[in-house]
mmCIF file of the N, C-alpha and C atoms, coordinates in Angstrom:
data_MODEL
# 
_entry.id   MODEL 
# 
loop_
_atom_site.group_PDB 
_atom_site.id 
_atom_site.type_symbol 
_atom_site.label_atom_id 
_atom_site.label_alt_id 
_atom_site.label_comp_id 
_atom_site.label_asym_id 
_atom_site.label_entity_id 
_atom_site.label_seq_id 
_atom_site.pdbx_PDB_ins_code 
_atom_site.Cartn_x 
_atom_site.Cartn_y 
_atom_site.Cartn_z 
_atom_site.occupancy 
_atom_site.B_iso_or_equiv 
_atom_site.pdbx_formal_charge 
_atom_site.auth_seq_id 
_atom_site.auth_comp_id 
_atom_site.auth_asym_id 
_atom_site.auth_atom_id 
_atom_site.pdbx_PDB_model_num 
ATOM 1   N N  . UNK A 1 1  ? 0.842   -1.203 -0.105 1.00 0.00 ? 1  UNK A N  1 
ATOM 2   C CA . UNK A 1 1  ? -0.063  -0.027 0.052  1.00 0.00 ? 1  UNK A CA 1 
ATOM 3   C C  . UNK A 1 1  ? 1.026   1.075  0.192  1.00 0.00 ? 1  UNK A C  1 
ATOM 4   N N  . UNK A 1 2  ? 0.589   2.208  -0.933 1.00 0.00 ? 2  UNK A N  1 
ATOM 5   C CA . UNK A 1 2  ? 1.344   3.316  -1.023 1.00 0.00 ? 2  UNK A CA 1 
ATOM 6   C C  . UNK A 1 2  ? 0.755   4.390  -0.038 1.00 0.00 ? 2  UNK A C  1 
ATOM 7   N N  . UNK A 1 3  ? 1.584   5.576  0.075  1.00 0.00 ? 3  UNK A N  1 
ATOM 8   C CA . UNK A 1 3  ? 1.303   6.509  0.935  1.00 0.00 ? 3  UNK A CA 1 
ATOM 9   C C  . UNK A 1 3  ? -0.256  7.149  0.689  1.00 0.00 ? 3  UNK A C  1 
ATOM 10  N N  . UNK A 1 4  ? -0.490  7.339  -0.307 1.00 0.00 ? 4  UNK A N  1 
ATOM 11  C CA . UNK A 1 4  ? -1.570  7.989  -0.904 1.00 0.00 ? 4  UNK A CA 1 
ATOM 12  C C  . UNK A 1 4  ? -2.895  7.032  -0.420 1.00 0.00 ? 4  UNK A C  1 
ATOM 13  N N  . UNK A 1 5  ? -2.703  5.797  -0.841 1.00 0.00 ? 5  UNK A N  1 
ATOM 14  C CA . UNK A 1 5  ? -3.876  4.966  -0.572 1.00 0.00 ? 5  UNK A CA 1 
ATOM 15  C C  . UNK A 1 5  ? -4.108  4.698  1.207  1.00 0.00 ? 5  UNK A C  1 
ATOM 16  N N  . UNK A 1 6  ? -2.902  4.841  1.771  1.00 0.00 ? 6  UNK A N  1 
ATOM 17  C CA . UNK A 1 6  ? -2.918  4.777  3.167  1.00 0.00 ? 6  UNK A CA 1 
ATOM 18  C C  . UNK A 1 6  ? -3.921  6.098  3.907  1.00 0.00 ? 6  UNK A C  1 
ATOM 19  N N  . UNK A 1 7  ? -3.486  7.130  3.195  1.00 0.00 ? 7  UNK A N  1 
ATOM 20  C CA . UNK A 1 7  ? -4.019  8.534  3.498  1.00 0.00 ? 7  UNK A CA 1 
ATOM 21  C C  . UNK A 1 7  ? -5.506  8.415  3.210  1.00 0.00 ? 7  UNK A C  1 
ATOM 22  N N  . UNK A 1 8  ? -5.912  7.951  1.992  1.00 0.00 ? 8  UNK A N  1 
ATOM 23  C CA . UNK A 1 8  ? -7.220  7.897  1.747  1.00 0.00 ? 8  UNK A CA 1 
ATOM 24  C C  . UNK A 1 8  ? -8.017  6.613  2.736  1.00 0.00 ? 8  UNK A C  1 
ATOM 25  N N  . UNK A 1 9  ? -7.379  5.630  2.873  1.00 0.00 ? 9  UNK A N  1 
ATOM 26  C CA . UNK A 1 9  ? -7.794  4.652  3.966  1.00 0.00 ? 9  UNK A CA 1 
ATOM 27  C C  . UNK A 1 9  ? -8.204  5.464  5.304  1.00 0.00 ? 9  UNK A C  1 
ATOM 28  N N  . UNK A 1 10 ? -7.217  6.173  5.972  1.00 0.00 ? 10 UNK A N  1 
ATOM 29  C CA . UNK A 1 10 ? -7.324  6.754  7.024  1.00 0.00 ? 10 UNK A CA 1 
ATOM 30  C C  . UNK A 1 10 ? -8.418  7.609  7.074  1.00 0.00 ? 10 UNK A C  1 
ATOM 31  N N  . UNK A 1 11 ? -8.554  8.602  6.249  1.00 0.00 ? 11 UNK A N  1 
ATOM 32  C CA . UNK A 1 11 ? -9.554  9.608  5.905  1.00 0.00 ? 11 UNK A CA 1 
ATOM 33  C C  . UNK A 1 11 ? -11.013 9.079  5.884  1.00 0.00 ? 11 UNK A C  1 
ATOM 34  N N  . UNK A 1 12 ? -10.974 7.690  5.167  1.00 0.00 ? 12 UNK A N  1 
ATOM 35  C CA . UNK A 1 12 ? -12.301 7.070  5.221  1.00 0.00 ? 12 UNK A CA 1 
ATOM 36  C C  . UNK A 1 12 ? -12.686 6.569  6.480  1.00 0.00 ? 12 UNK A C  1 
ATOM 37  N N  . UNK A 1 13 ? -11.548 6.048  7.290  1.00 0.00 ? 13 UNK A N  1 
ATOM 38  C CA . UNK A 1 13 ? -12.127 5.569  8.674  1.00 0.00 ? 13 UNK A CA 1 
ATOM 39  C C  . UNK A 1 13 ? -12.414 6.632  9.525  1.00 0.00 ? 13 UNK A C  1 
ATOM 40  N N  . UNK A 1 14 ? -11.824 7.830  9.387  1.00 0.00 ? 14 UNK A N  1 
ATOM 41  C CA . UNK A 1 14 ? -12.131 8.782  10.040 1.00 0.00 ? 14 UNK A CA 1 
ATOM 42  C C  . UNK A 1 14 ? -13.587 9.241  10.009 1.00 0.00 ? 14 UNK A C  1 
ATOM 43  N N  . UNK A 1 15 ? -13.898 9.228  8.736  1.00 0.00 ? 15 UNK A N  1 
ATOM 44  C CA . UNK A 1 15 ? -15.497 9.826  8.303  1.00 0.00 ? 15 UNK A CA 1 
ATOM 45  C C  . UNK A 1 15 ? -16.225 8.757  8.735  1.00 0.00 ? 15 UNK A C  1 
ATOM 46  N N  . UNK A 1 16 ? -15.970 7.518  8.770  1.00 0.00 ? 16 UNK A N  1 
ATOM 47  C CA . UNK A 1 16 ? -16.959 6.418  9.404  1.00 0.00 ? 16 UNK A CA 1 
ATOM 48  C C  . UNK A 1 16 ? -16.995 6.603  10.606 1.00 0.00 ? 16 UNK A C  1 
ATOM 49  N N  . UNK A 1 17 ? -15.946 6.936  11.638 1.00 0.00 ? 17 UNK A N  1 
ATOM 50  C CA . UNK A 1 17 ? -16.084 7.177  12.755 1.00 0.00 ? 17 UNK A CA 1 
ATOM 51  C C  . UNK A 1 17 ? -16.841 8.327  13.216 1.00 0.00 ? 17 UNK A C  1 
ATOM 52  N N  . UNK A 1 18 ? -16.783 9.439  12.415 1.00 0.00 ? 18 UNK A N  1 
ATOM 53  C CA . UNK A 1 18 ? -17.478 10.606 12.574 1.00 0.00 ? 18 UNK A CA 1 
ATOM 54  C C  . UNK A 1 18 ? -19.081 10.389 12.546 1.00 0.00 ? 18 UNK A C  1 
ATOM 55  N N  . UNK A 1 19 ? -19.288 9.448  11.218 1.00 0.00 ? 19 UNK A N  1 
ATOM 56  C CA . UNK A 1 19 ? -20.601 9.290  11.022 1.00 0.00 ? 19 UNK A CA 1 
ATOM 57  C C  . UNK A 1 19 ? -21.130 8.443  12.186 1.00 0.00 ? 19 UNK A C  1 
ATOM 58  N N  . UNK A 1 20 ? -20.697 7.452  12.642 1.00 0.00 ? 20 UNK A N  1 
ATOM 59  C CA . UNK A 1 20 ? -21.162 6.438  13.709 1.00 0.00 ? 20 UNK A CA 1 
ATOM 60  C C  . UNK A 1 20 ? -21.165 7.366  15.138 1.00 0.00 ? 20 UNK A C  1 
ATOM 61  N N  . UNK A 1 21 ? -20.359 8.551  15.332 1.00 0.00 ? 21 UNK A N  1 
ATOM 62  C CA . UNK A 1 21 ? -20.535 9.121  16.356 1.00 0.00 ? 21 UNK A CA 1 
ATOM 63  C C  . UNK A 1 21 ? -21.842 10.149 16.511 1.00 0.00 ? 21 UNK A C  1 
ATOM 64  N N  . UNK A 1 22 ? -21.906 10.635 15.023 1.00 0.00 ? 22 UNK A N  1 
ATOM 65  C CA . UNK A 1 22 ? -23.018 11.475 14.852 1.00 0.00 ? 22 UNK A CA 1 
ATOM 66  C C  . UNK A 1 22 ? -24.428 10.653 15.072 1.00 0.00 ? 22 UNK A C  1 
ATOM 67  N N  . UNK A 1 23 ? -24.482 9.632  14.363 1.00 0.00 ? 23 UNK A N  1 
ATOM 68  C CA . UNK A 1 23 ? -25.595 8.684  14.411 1.00 0.00 ? 23 UNK A CA 1 
ATOM 69  C C  . UNK A 1 23 ? -25.876 8.113  15.967 1.00 0.00 ? 23 UNK A C  1 
ATOM 70  N N  . UNK A 1 24 ? -25.210 7.935  16.911 1.00 0.00 ? 24 UNK A N  1 
ATOM 71  C CA . UNK A 1 24 ? -24.914 7.497  18.004 1.00 0.00 ? 24 UNK A CA 1 
ATOM 72  C C  . UNK A 1 24 ? -25.616 8.668  18.920 1.00 0.00 ? 24 UNK A C  1 
ATOM 73  N N  . UNK A 1 25 ? -25.075 9.761  18.692 1.00 0.00 ? 25 UNK A N  1 
ATOM 74  C CA . UNK A 1 25 ? -25.618 10.967 19.449 1.00 0.00 ? 25 UNK A CA 1 
ATOM 75  C C  . UNK A 1 25 ? -27.223 11.669 19.025 1.00 0.00 ? 25 UNK A C  1 
ATOM 76  N N  . UNK A 1 26 ? -27.425 11.129 17.764 1.00 0.00 ? 26 UNK A N  1 
ATOM 77  C CA . UNK A 1 26 ? -28.976 11.514 17.336 1.00 0.00 ? 26 UNK A CA 1 
ATOM 78  C C  . UNK A 1 26 ? -29.510 10.333 17.832 1.00 0.00 ? 26 UNK A C  1 
ATOM 79  N N  . UNK A 1 27 ? -29.342 9.059  18.145 1.00 0.00 ? 27 UNK A N  1 
ATOM 80  C CA . UNK A 1 27 ? -30.199 8.007  18.613 1.00 0.00 ? 27 UNK A CA 1 
ATOM 81  C C  . UNK A 1 27 ? -30.289 8.381  20.111 1.00 0.00 ? 27 UNK A C  1 
ATOM 82  N N  . UNK A 1 28 ? -29.305 8.704  20.739 1.00 0.00 ? 28 UNK A N  1 
ATOM 83  C CA . UNK A 1 28 ? -29.368 8.901  22.228 1.00 0.00 ? 28 UNK A CA 1 
ATOM 84  C C  . UNK A 1 28 ? -30.351 10.042 22.554 1.00 0.00 ? 28 UNK A C  1 
ATOM 85  N N  . UNK A 1 29 ? -30.176 11.320 21.672 1.00 0.00 ? 29 UNK A N  1 
ATOM 86  C CA . UNK A 1 29 ? -31.114 12.302 21.763 1.00 0.00 ? 29 UNK A CA 1 
ATOM 87  C C  . UNK A 1 29 ? -32.676 12.053 21.429 1.00 0.00 ? 29 UNK A C  1 
ATOM 88  N N  . UNK A 1 30 ? -32.560 11.379 20.603 1.00 0.00 ? 30 UNK A N  1 
ATOM 89  C CA . UNK A 1 30 ? -34.160 10.661 19.972 1.00 0.00 ? 30 UNK A CA 1 
ATOM 90  C C  . UNK A 1 30 ? -34.812 9.928  21.057 1.00 0.00 ? 30 UNK A C  1 
ATOM 91  N N  . UNK A 1 31 ? -34.130 8.866  21.607 1.00 0.00 ? 31 UNK A N  1 
ATOM 92  C CA . UNK A 1 31 ? -34.769 8.023  22.672 1.00 0.00 ? 31 UNK A CA 1 
ATOM 93  C C  . UNK A 1 31 ? -35.067 9.083  23.772 1.00 0.00 ? 31 UNK A C  1 
ATOM 94  N N  . UNK A 1 32 ? -34.127 9.899  24.030 1.00 0.00 ? 32 UNK A N  1 
ATOM 95  C CA . UNK A 1 32 ? -34.186 10.877 25.511 1.00 0.00 ? 32 UNK A CA 1 
ATOM 96  C C  . UNK A 1 32 ? -35.498 11.720 25.290 1.00 0.00 ? 32 UNK A C  1 
ATOM 97  N N  . UNK A 1 33 ? -35.624 12.075 24.147 1.00 0.00 ? 33 UNK A N  1 
ATOM 98  C CA . UNK A 1 33 ? -36.866 12.851 23.817 1.00 0.00 ? 33 UNK A CA 1 
ATOM 99  C C  . UNK A 1 33 ? -37.992 12.237 23.827 1.00 0.00 ? 33 UNK A C  1 
ATOM 100 N N  . UNK A 1 34 ? -38.075 10.716 23.113 1.00 0.00 ? 34 UNK A N  1 
ATOM 101 C CA . UNK A 1 34 ? -39.121 10.158 23.235 1.00 0.00 ? 34 UNK A CA 1 
ATOM 102 C C  . UNK A 1 34 ? -39.454 9.822  24.748 1.00 0.00 ? 34 UNK A C  1 
ATOM 103 N N  . UNK A 1 35 ? -38.528 9.313  25.451 1.00 0.00 ? 35 UNK A N  1 
ATOM 104 C CA . UNK A 1 35 ? -38.801 8.975  27.119 1.00 0.00 ? 35 UNK A CA 1 
ATOM 105 C C  . UNK A 1 35 ? -39.329 10.166 27.724 1.00 0.00 ? 35 UNK A C  1 
ATOM 106 N N  . UNK A 1 36 ? -38.839 11.487 27.465 1.00 0.00 ? 36 UNK A N  1 
ATOM 107 C CA . UNK A 1 36 ? -39.121 12.408 28.331 1.00 0.00 ? 36 UNK A CA 1 
ATOM 108 C C  . UNK A 1 36 ? -40.708 12.971 27.898 1.00 0.00 ? 36 UNK A C  1 
ATOM 109 N N  . UNK A 1 37 ? -40.849 12.873 26.678 1.00 0.00 ? 37 UNK A N  1 
ATOM 110 C CA . UNK A 1 37 ? -42.472 13.458 26.306 1.00 0.00 ? 37 UNK A CA 1 
ATOM 111 C C  . UNK A 1 37 ? -43.166 11.961 26.614 1.00 0.00 ? 37 UNK A C  1 
ATOM 112 N N  . UNK A 1 38 ? -42.797 10.986 26.678 1.00 0.00 ? 38 UNK A N  1 
ATOM 113 C CA . UNK A 1 38 ? -43.851 9.825  26.992 1.00 0.00 ? 38 UNK A CA 1 
ATOM 114 C C  . UNK A 1 38 ? -44.325 9.815  28.407 1.00 0.00 ? 38 UNK A C  1 
ATOM 115 N N  . UNK A 1 39 ? -43.204 10.169 29.247 1.00 0.00 ? 39 UNK A N  1 
ATOM 116 C CA . UNK A 1 39 ? -43.543 10.215 30.652 1.00 0.00 ? 39 UNK A CA 1 
ATOM 117 C C  . UNK A 1 39 ? -43.592 11.391 31.349 1.00 0.00 ? 39 UNK A C  1 
ATOM 118 N N  . UNK A 1 40 ? -43.896 12.314 30.601 1.00 0.00 ? 40 UNK A N  1 
ATOM 119 C CA . UNK A 1 40 ? -44.164 13.732 30.924 1.00 0.00 ? 40 UNK A CA 1 
ATOM 120 C C  . UNK A 1 40 ? -45.307 13.975 31.955 1.00 0.00 ? 40 UNK A C  1 
ATOM 121 N N  . UNK A 1 41 ? -45.190 14.677 33.088 1.00 0.00 ? 41 UNK A N  1 
ATOM 122 C CA . UNK A 1 41 ? -46.537 14.874 33.816 1.00 0.00 ? 41 UNK A CA 1 
ATOM 123 C C  . UNK A 1 41 ? -47.102 16.151 33.636 1.00 0.00 ? 41 UNK A C  1 
ATOM 124 N N  . UNK A 1 42 ? -46.344 17.318 33.591 1.00 0.00 ? 42 UNK A N  1 
ATOM 125 C CA . UNK A 1 42 ? -46.935 18.591 33.399 1.00 0.00 ? 42 UNK A CA 1 
ATOM 126 C C  . UNK A 1 42 ? -48.176 18.375 32.180 1.00 0.00 ? 42 UNK A C  1 
ATOM 127 N N  . UNK A 1 43 ? -49.167 18.856 32.418 1.00 0.00 ? 43 UNK A N  1 
ATOM 128 C CA . UNK A 1 43 ? -50.314 18.854 31.332 1.00 0.00 ? 43 UNK A CA 1 
ATOM 129 C C  . UNK A 1 43 ? -50.026 19.396 30.151 1.00 0.00 ? 43 UNK A C  1 
ATOM 130 N N  . UNK A 1 44 ? -49.409 20.654 30.064 1.00 0.00 ? 44 UNK A N  1 
ATOM 131 C CA . UNK A 1 44 ? -49.065 21.219 28.947 1.00 0.00 ? 44 UNK A CA 1 
ATOM 132 C C  . UNK A 1 44 ? -47.960 20.345 28.073 1.00 0.00 ? 44 UNK A C  1 
ATOM 133 N N  . UNK A 1 45 ? -47.069 19.687 28.516 1.00 0.00 ? 45 UNK A N  1 
ATOM 134 C CA . UNK A 1 45 ? -46.211 18.900 27.769 1.00 0.00 ? 45 UNK A CA 1 
ATOM 135 C C  . UNK A 1 45 ? -46.789 17.375 27.294 1.00 0.00 ? 45 UNK A C  1 
ATOM 136 N N  . UNK A 1 46 ? -47.667 17.063 28.293 1.00 0.00 ? 46 UNK A N  1 
ATOM 137 C CA . UNK A 1 46 ? -48.313 15.870 28.111 1.00 0.00 ? 46 UNK A CA 1 
ATOM 138 C C  . UNK A 1 46 ? -49.224 16.062 26.560 1.00 0.00 ? 46 UNK A C  1 
ATOM 139 N N  . UNK A 1 47 ? -50.151 17.194 26.711 1.00 0.00 ? 47 UNK A N  1 
ATOM 140 C CA . UNK A 1 47 ? -51.053 17.691 25.579 1.00 0.00 ? 47 UNK A CA 1 
ATOM 141 C C  . UNK A 1 47 ? -50.024 17.596 24.163 1.00 0.00 ? 47 UNK A C  1 
ATOM 142 N N  . UNK A 1 48 ? -49.017 18.449 24.309 1.00 0.00 ? 48 UNK A N  1 
ATOM 143 C CA . UNK A 1 48 ? -48.188 18.704 23.054 1.00 0.00 ? 48 UNK A CA 1 
ATOM 144 C C  . UNK A 1 48 ? -47.765 17.446 22.474 1.00 0.00 ? 48 UNK A C  1 
ATOM 145 N N  . UNK A 1 49 ? -47.269 16.608 23.337 1.00 0.00 ? 49 UNK A N  1 
ATOM 146 C CA . UNK A 1 49 ? -46.814 15.354 22.667 1.00 0.00 ? 49 UNK A CA 1 
ATOM 147 C C  . UNK A 1 49 ? -47.815 14.370 22.337 1.00 0.00 ? 49 UNK A C  1 
ATOM 148 N N  . UNK A 1 50 ? -48.924 14.373 23.176 1.00 0.00 ? 50 UNK A N  1 
ATOM 149 C CA . UNK A 1 50 ? -49.884 13.325 22.907 1.00 0.00 ? 50 UNK A CA 1 
ATOM 150 C C  . UNK A 1 50 ? -50.389 12.594 21.671 1.00 0.00 ? 50 UNK A C  1 
ATOM 151 N N  . UNK A 1 51 ? -50.622 13.723 20.489 1.00 0.00 ? 51 UNK A N  1 
ATOM 152 C CA . UNK A 1 51 ? -50.854 12.763 19.385 1.00 0.00 ? 51 UNK A CA 1 
ATOM 153 C C  . UNK A 1 51 ? -49.864 11.942 18.768 1.00 0.00 ? 51 UNK A C  1 
ATOM 154 N N  . UNK A 1 52 ? -48.337 12.628 18.863 1.00 0.00 ? 52 UNK A N  1 
ATOM 155 C CA . UNK A 1 52 ? -47.536 11.896 18.324 1.00 0.00 ? 52 UNK A CA 1 
ATOM 156 C C  . UNK A 1 52 ? -47.184 10.655 19.039 1.00 0.00 ? 52 UNK A C  1 
ATOM 157 N N  . UNK A 1 53 ? -47.565 10.782 20.425 1.00 0.00 ? 53 UNK A N  1 
ATOM 158 C CA . UNK A 1 53 ? -47.197 9.258  20.953 1.00 0.00 ? 53 UNK A CA 1 
ATOM 159 C C  . UNK A 1 53 ? -47.881 8.448  20.597 1.00 0.00 ? 53 UNK A C  1 
ATOM 160 N N  . UNK A 1 54 ? -49.351 8.752  20.404 1.00 0.00 ? 54 UNK A N  1 
ATOM 161 C CA . UNK A 1 54 ? -50.336 7.560  19.877 1.00 0.00 ? 54 UNK A CA 1 
ATOM 162 C C  . UNK A 1 54 ? -50.070 6.935  18.431 1.00 0.00 ? 54 UNK A C  1 
ATOM 163 N N  . UNK A 1 55 ? -49.425 8.216  17.833 1.00 0.00 ? 55 UNK A N  1 
ATOM 164 C CA . UNK A 1 55 ? -49.140 7.929  16.390 1.00 0.00 ? 55 UNK A CA 1 
ATOM 165 C C  . UNK A 1 55 ? -48.010 6.703  16.240 1.00 0.00 ? 55 UNK A C  1 
ATOM 166 N N  . UNK A 1 56 ? -46.948 6.978  17.273 1.00 0.00 ? 56 UNK A N  1 
ATOM 167 C CA . UNK A 1 56 ? -45.861 6.158  17.509 1.00 0.00 ? 56 UNK A CA 1 
ATOM 168 C C  . UNK A 1 56 ? -46.309 4.808  18.425 1.00 0.00 ? 56 UNK A C  1 
ATOM 169 N N  . UNK A 1 57 ? -47.553 4.609  18.860 1.00 0.00 ? 57 UNK A N  1 
ATOM 170 C CA . UNK A 1 57 ? -47.822 3.560  19.604 1.00 0.00 ? 57 UNK A CA 1 
ATOM 171 C C  . UNK A 1 57 ? -47.065 3.458  21.103 1.00 0.00 ? 57 UNK A C  1 
ATOM 172 N N  . UNK A 1 58 ? -46.638 4.659  21.572 1.00 0.00 ? 58 UNK A N  1 
ATOM 173 C CA . UNK A 1 58 ? -46.024 4.781  22.543 1.00 0.00 ? 58 UNK A CA 1 
ATOM 174 C C  . UNK A 1 58 ? -47.326 5.213  23.720 1.00 0.00 ? 58 UNK A C  1 
ATOM 175 N N  . UNK A 1 59 ? -47.170 4.114  24.700 1.00 0.00 ? 59 UNK A N  1 
ATOM 176 C CA . UNK A 1 59 ? -48.166 4.416  25.897 1.00 0.00 ? 59 UNK A CA 1 
ATOM 177 C C  . UNK A 1 59 ? -48.063 5.593  26.740 1.00 0.00 ? 59 UNK A C  1 
ATOM 178 N N  . UNK A 1 60 ? -49.177 6.403  27.024 1.00 0.00 ? 60 UNK A N  1 
ATOM 179 C CA . UNK A 1 60 ? -49.042 7.675  27.778 1.00 0.00 ? 60 UNK A CA 1 
ATOM 180 C C  . UNK A 1 60 ? -49.949 7.398  28.907 1.00 0.00 ? 60 UNK A C  1 
ATOM 181 N N  . UNK A 1 61 ? -50.952 6.813  28.805 1.00 0.00 ? 61 UNK A N  1 
ATOM 182 C CA . UNK A 1 61 ? -51.942 6.669  29.919 1.00 0.00 ? 61 UNK A CA 1 
ATOM 183 C C  . UNK A 1 61 ? -52.734 5.252  29.995 1.00 0.00 ? 61 UNK A C  1 
# 
């Protein structure tokens, strides 16, 4: 393997790692939002997320 292909392989590995990190952060934030909205007790928060929770079959009551 020459230096150019090694650099390309390193750049590809780095971009894949960044993509995996971004996906992991998005997944954690998404689950967190669904969890918080799903078990929210304040009436205004519950009402704001109510229809979305039912559309996604997430139990809320």
